[in-house]
Short mmCIF file of C-alpha atoms and ligand atoms in Angstrom, two decimals:
data_model
loop_
_atom_site.label_atom_id
_atom_site.label_comp_id
_atom_site.label_asym_id
_atom_site.label_seq_id
_atom_site.Cartn_x
_atom_site.Cartn_y
_atom_site.Cartn_z
CA UNK A 21 132.60 68.91 123.00
CA UNK A 22 129.56 69.95 124.99
CA UNK A 23 129.63 68.83 128.59
CA UNK A 24 126.03 67.99 129.36
CA UNK A 25 126.80 65.43 132.03
CA UNK A 26 124.79 67.30 134.64
CA UNK A 27 121.71 67.70 132.46
CA UNK A 28 119.29 64.95 133.30
CA UNK A 29 116.37 66.03 131.19
CA UNK A 30 116.74 68.17 128.13
CA UNK A 31 113.79 70.12 126.78
CA UNK A 32 112.11 68.93 123.59
CA UNK A 33 111.40 72.47 122.44
CA UNK A 34 113.42 75.59 123.26
CA UNK A 35 112.12 79.04 122.30
CA UNK A 36 114.35 82.12 122.43
CA UNK A 37 113.66 85.86 122.41
CA UNK A 38 116.97 87.03 120.97
CA UNK A 39 117.16 90.51 122.47
CA UNK A 40 119.94 93.03 123.11
CA UNK A 41 121.79 93.45 119.81
CA UNK A 42 121.32 97.21 119.93
CA UNK A 43 122.63 97.50 123.50
CA UNK A 44 125.62 95.31 122.66
CA UNK A 45 126.54 97.69 119.84
CA UNK A 46 125.89 100.82 121.91
CA UNK A 47 128.25 99.58 124.62
CA UNK A 48 130.97 99.51 121.97
CA UNK A 49 130.02 102.77 120.26
CA UNK A 50 129.12 100.83 117.15
CA UNK A 51 126.05 101.23 114.94
CA UNK A 52 123.13 98.94 115.94
CA UNK A 53 123.54 96.85 112.82
CA UNK A 54 126.92 95.63 114.09
CA UNK A 55 125.06 94.08 117.00
CA UNK A 56 122.71 92.31 114.60
CA UNK A 57 125.70 91.07 112.61
CA UNK A 58 127.45 89.53 115.63
CA UNK A 59 124.03 88.28 116.81
CA UNK A 60 123.91 86.17 113.65
CA UNK A 61 127.01 84.34 114.88
CA UNK A 62 125.14 83.54 118.09
CA UNK A 63 122.27 82.17 116.01
CA UNK A 64 124.66 79.84 114.20
CA UNK A 65 126.23 78.66 117.47
CA UNK A 66 122.92 78.08 119.26
CA UNK A 67 121.44 76.22 116.27
CA UNK A 68 124.56 74.04 116.04
CA UNK A 69 124.53 73.26 119.77
CA UNK A 70 120.81 72.47 119.71
CA UNK A 71 121.43 70.01 116.88
CA UNK A 72 124.41 68.46 118.70
CA UNK A 73 122.28 67.90 121.80
CA UNK A 74 119.49 66.28 119.76
CA UNK A 75 116.91 68.79 120.94
CA UNK A 76 114.31 68.40 118.18
CA UNK A 77 112.66 71.87 118.15
CA UNK A 78 114.13 75.37 118.36
CA UNK A 79 112.10 78.53 117.85
CA UNK A 80 113.89 81.86 117.42
CA UNK A 81 112.14 85.22 117.63
CA UNK A 82 114.00 87.22 115.00
CA UNK A 83 111.60 90.00 113.99
CA UNK A 84 108.27 90.99 115.48
CA UNK A 85 105.31 92.58 113.72
CA UNK A 86 106.00 95.61 115.91
CA UNK A 87 109.66 95.77 114.77
CA UNK A 88 108.45 97.25 111.43
CA UNK A 89 108.06 100.48 113.43
CA UNK A 90 111.86 100.82 113.71
CA UNK A 91 113.78 103.31 111.53
CA UNK A 92 113.64 102.40 107.84
CA UNK A 93 117.40 102.04 107.62
CA UNK A 94 117.56 99.47 110.46
CA UNK A 95 114.68 97.45 108.97
CA UNK A 96 116.41 97.49 105.58
CA UNK A 97 119.66 96.21 107.10
CA UNK A 98 117.82 93.50 109.03
CA UNK A 99 116.19 92.29 105.80
CA UNK A 100 119.58 92.21 104.11
CA UNK A 101 121.02 90.20 107.00
CA UNK A 102 118.10 87.78 106.79
CA UNK A 103 118.82 87.15 103.12
CA UNK A 104 122.52 86.67 103.84
CA UNK A 105 121.70 84.30 106.69
CA UNK A 106 119.43 82.14 104.52
CA UNK A 107 121.97 81.92 101.74
CA UNK A 108 124.92 81.26 104.03
CA UNK A 109 123.24 78.72 106.30
CA UNK A 110 121.48 76.54 103.72
CA UNK A 111 124.47 74.17 103.37
CA UNK A 112 124.61 73.74 107.15
CA UNK A 113 120.87 73.02 107.26
CA UNK A 114 121.24 70.36 104.58
CA UNK A 115 124.34 68.83 106.15
CA UNK A 116 122.85 68.69 109.65
CA UNK A 117 119.30 67.69 108.74
CA UNK A 118 117.72 70.97 109.80
CA UNK A 119 114.26 71.87 108.55
CA UNK A 120 113.39 75.57 108.35
CA UNK A 121 109.90 76.67 109.21
CA UNK A 122 108.73 80.29 109.36
CA UNK A 123 106.16 81.52 111.87
CA UNK A 124 104.59 84.85 110.98
CA UNK A 125 103.32 86.91 108.07
CA UNK A 126 105.75 86.15 105.27
CA UNK A 127 103.60 88.32 103.01
CA UNK A 128 104.82 91.43 104.83
CA UNK A 129 108.26 90.93 103.31
CA UNK A 130 109.51 92.13 99.92
CA UNK A 131 108.89 89.57 97.16
CA UNK A 132 112.55 88.62 96.86
CA UNK A 133 112.82 87.79 100.56
CA UNK A 134 109.53 85.85 100.37
CA UNK A 135 110.90 83.77 97.52
CA UNK A 136 114.14 83.08 99.38
CA UNK A 137 112.23 82.03 102.52
CA UNK A 138 109.93 79.75 100.54
CA UNK A 139 112.85 78.25 98.66
CA UNK A 140 114.74 77.49 101.89
CA UNK A 141 111.66 75.90 103.45
CA UNK A 142 111.10 73.78 100.33
CA UNK A 143 114.71 72.64 100.10
CA UNK A 144 114.89 71.67 103.78
CA UNK A 145 111.43 70.19 104.17
CA UNK A 146 112.55 66.57 104.25
CA UNK A 147 115.17 67.21 106.95
CA UNK A 148 114.24 65.50 110.18
CA UNK A 149 116.91 66.07 112.84
CA UNK A 150 115.96 69.56 114.02
CA UNK A 151 112.93 71.70 113.28
CA UNK A 152 114.15 75.30 113.29
CA UNK A 153 111.29 77.77 113.54
CA UNK A 154 112.12 81.39 112.90
CA UNK A 155 109.47 83.91 113.93
CA UNK A 156 109.41 86.72 111.37
CA UNK A 157 106.93 89.57 111.27
CA UNK A 158 105.43 87.59 114.09
CA UNK A 159 102.66 88.64 116.45
CA UNK A 160 101.09 86.13 118.81
CA UNK A 161 97.84 88.10 118.95
CA UNK A 162 97.69 88.08 115.16
CA UNK A 163 98.33 84.33 115.15
CA UNK A 164 95.48 83.75 117.60
CA UNK A 165 93.13 86.07 115.70
CA UNK A 166 93.75 84.43 112.34
CA UNK A 167 93.15 81.03 113.95
CA UNK A 168 89.89 82.25 115.51
CA UNK A 169 88.76 83.71 112.16
CA UNK A 170 89.53 80.50 110.25
CA UNK A 171 87.76 78.41 112.87
CA UNK A 172 84.68 80.66 112.81
CA UNK A 173 84.47 80.24 109.03
CA UNK A 174 84.85 76.46 109.13
CA UNK A 175 82.33 76.20 111.97
CA UNK A 176 79.81 78.28 110.03
CA UNK A 177 80.01 76.01 107.02
CA UNK A 178 79.76 72.95 109.23
CA UNK A 179 83.28 71.63 108.60
CA UNK A 180 83.93 71.44 112.35
CA UNK A 181 81.40 70.61 115.04
CA UNK A 182 83.32 71.32 118.20
CA UNK A 183 85.92 73.90 119.22
CA UNK A 184 88.37 72.78 121.87
CA UNK A 185 92.10 73.26 122.57
CA UNK A 186 93.14 70.40 120.33
CA UNK A 187 91.12 71.75 117.40
CA UNK A 188 92.25 75.34 118.03
CA UNK A 189 95.94 74.39 117.95
CA UNK A 190 95.54 73.04 114.43
CA UNK A 191 94.89 76.59 113.22
CA UNK A 192 97.98 78.11 114.79
CA UNK A 193 101.21 78.60 112.82
CA UNK A 194 102.80 76.13 115.25
CA UNK A 195 100.46 73.32 114.17
CA UNK A 196 102.02 69.94 114.93
CA UNK A 197 104.83 71.46 117.04
CA UNK A 198 104.82 70.70 120.78
CA UNK A 199 104.63 73.71 123.12
CA UNK A 200 108.00 75.11 124.22
CA UNK A 201 109.38 73.56 127.41
CA UNK A 202 111.84 76.39 127.94
CA UNK A 203 111.72 80.06 126.96
CA UNK A 204 115.01 81.95 127.09
CA UNK A 205 115.07 85.75 126.87
CA UNK A 206 118.43 87.48 126.66
CA UNK A 207 119.17 91.05 127.84
CA UNK A 208 117.10 91.01 130.98
CA UNK A 209 113.69 92.39 129.98
CA UNK A 210 110.93 90.75 132.01
CA UNK A 211 108.37 90.54 129.25
CA UNK A 212 107.02 88.32 126.50
CA UNK A 213 106.77 90.99 123.74
CA UNK A 214 103.87 89.34 121.90
CA UNK A 215 105.64 85.98 121.45
CA UNK A 216 103.78 82.63 121.47
CA UNK A 217 101.06 83.76 123.90
CA UNK A 218 99.03 80.57 123.54
CA UNK A 219 101.95 78.14 123.41
CA UNK A 220 103.81 79.46 126.48
CA UNK A 221 101.01 78.58 128.93
CA UNK A 222 103.21 76.17 130.95
CA UNK A 223 106.67 76.95 129.60
CA UNK A 224 109.58 77.45 132.02
CA UNK A 225 110.95 81.00 131.77
CA UNK A 226 114.66 81.79 131.86
CA UNK A 227 115.74 85.41 131.62
CA UNK A 228 119.42 86.28 131.51
CA UNK A 229 121.19 89.66 131.46
CA UNK A 230 123.61 88.35 128.82
CA UNK A 231 123.09 90.26 125.57
CA UNK A 232 122.25 88.15 122.51
CA UNK A 233 125.58 88.63 120.67
CA UNK A 234 127.32 87.29 123.81
CA UNK A 235 124.90 84.38 124.25
CA UNK A 236 126.96 81.41 123.13
CA UNK A 237 127.19 77.68 123.89
CA UNK A 238 128.34 78.08 127.49
CA UNK A 239 125.48 80.45 128.39
CA UNK A 240 123.02 78.13 126.61
CA UNK A 241 124.23 75.09 128.56
CA UNK A 242 123.76 77.12 131.76
CA UNK A 243 120.13 77.76 130.79
CA UNK A 244 119.59 74.08 130.00
CA UNK A 245 121.08 73.08 133.35
CA UNK A 246 118.77 75.49 135.15
CA UNK A 247 115.83 74.06 133.21
CA UNK A 248 116.74 70.52 134.23
CA UNK A 249 116.54 71.57 137.90
CA UNK A 250 113.04 73.01 137.57
CA UNK A 251 110.09 71.21 139.05
CA UNK A 252 107.27 71.31 136.51
CA UNK A 253 103.87 70.69 138.06
CA UNK A 254 101.36 71.83 135.44
CA UNK A 255 98.94 72.86 138.18
CA UNK A 256 99.07 69.51 139.90
CA UNK A 257 100.69 68.73 143.26
CA UNK A 258 103.96 66.96 143.76
CA UNK A 259 103.79 63.18 144.10
CA UNK A 260 104.92 61.89 147.49
C1 IPE B 6 117.02 92.10 119.10
O1 IPE B 6 117.87 93.12 119.52
C2 IPE B 6 116.90 92.01 117.60
C3 IPE B 6 115.60 92.46 117.06
C4 IPE B 6 114.55 92.79 117.77
C5 IPE B 6 115.48 92.50 115.61
P1 IPE B 6 117.37 94.62 119.64
O2 IPE B 6 117.59 95.29 118.32
O3 IPE B 6 115.97 94.68 120.15
O4 IPE B 6 118.39 95.19 120.70
P2 IPE B 6 118.07 96.15 121.93
O5 IPE B 6 116.93 95.58 122.68
O6 IPE B 6 117.74 97.49 121.34
O7 IPE B 6 119.33 96.16 122.72
C1 IPE B 7 111.45 91.24 120.94
O1 IPE B 7 112.44 92.20 121.14
C2 IPE B 7 111.40 90.83 119.50
C3 IPE B 7 112.57 90.11 119.03
C4 IPE B 7 113.56 89.67 119.76
C5 IPE B 7 112.57 89.83 117.62
P1 IPE B 7 112.09 93.75 121.12
O2 IPE B 7 113.35 94.47 121.41
O3 IPE B 7 111.36 94.11 119.89
O4 IPE B 7 111.06 93.85 122.34
P2 IPE B 7 110.70 95.05 123.29
O5 IPE B 7 110.42 96.24 122.41
O6 IPE B 7 111.87 95.28 124.18
O7 IPE B 7 109.51 94.59 124.06
MG1 MG B 8 115.17 94.82 122.00
#
């Protein structure tokens, strides 16, 4: 059972930069891939807890556009793990009403992985309890640029008359998804690493030294408790 007694207000959307798998493995003299493997267990636990708490949106940063620059062997293993994850977790997604949505350039992936991603999104598309976004080959700058390009084209042919924030957001990969309330980054780095640059404008940041493979339900609840104590002002002043 999750003890959430102290949490007065849960976020609607949690985004997580799942960092530190490599360091976790290095600390144990294991190959980096072992860290990714145990990190997958953390993914399962965090998804399950999110669902249990009725938080409707979870976005996980799993692979950045820049991560393609890693050694071929590590990239290959990460792709294999992604395929295993999709196959293994589909029953859980169906059972728990979890809809999978991918943010990023799916086209960068090998055809087989693309098919598997598409298939999982199709099969889960009617699920309504939790929207699980996984950012894959994701770059926030790329997302913003493709939105700007699409808008410029539509504007030129007269399909849109006005460009404002509301219109712009419709061209982002996160269309229809509320901005994250809470961003968690594991492993202590104080940076955003090209994640959701537009959407994080007023998100609460929570950075923990815990490495991703060690980030389990208890650590997550701690982050949610901290979030519930934050005073969000959105540029305004506090009411008397
Ligand atoms: C996060 O862990 C997983 C991915 C970026 C794919 P890292 O692999 O970045 O682990 P560290 O940061 O090297 O410890
Ligand atoms: C961010 O982690 C990307 C993911 C967690 C998928 P990185 O390990 O790639 O980020 P940097 O290199 O430390 O900024
Ligand atoms: Mg890292």
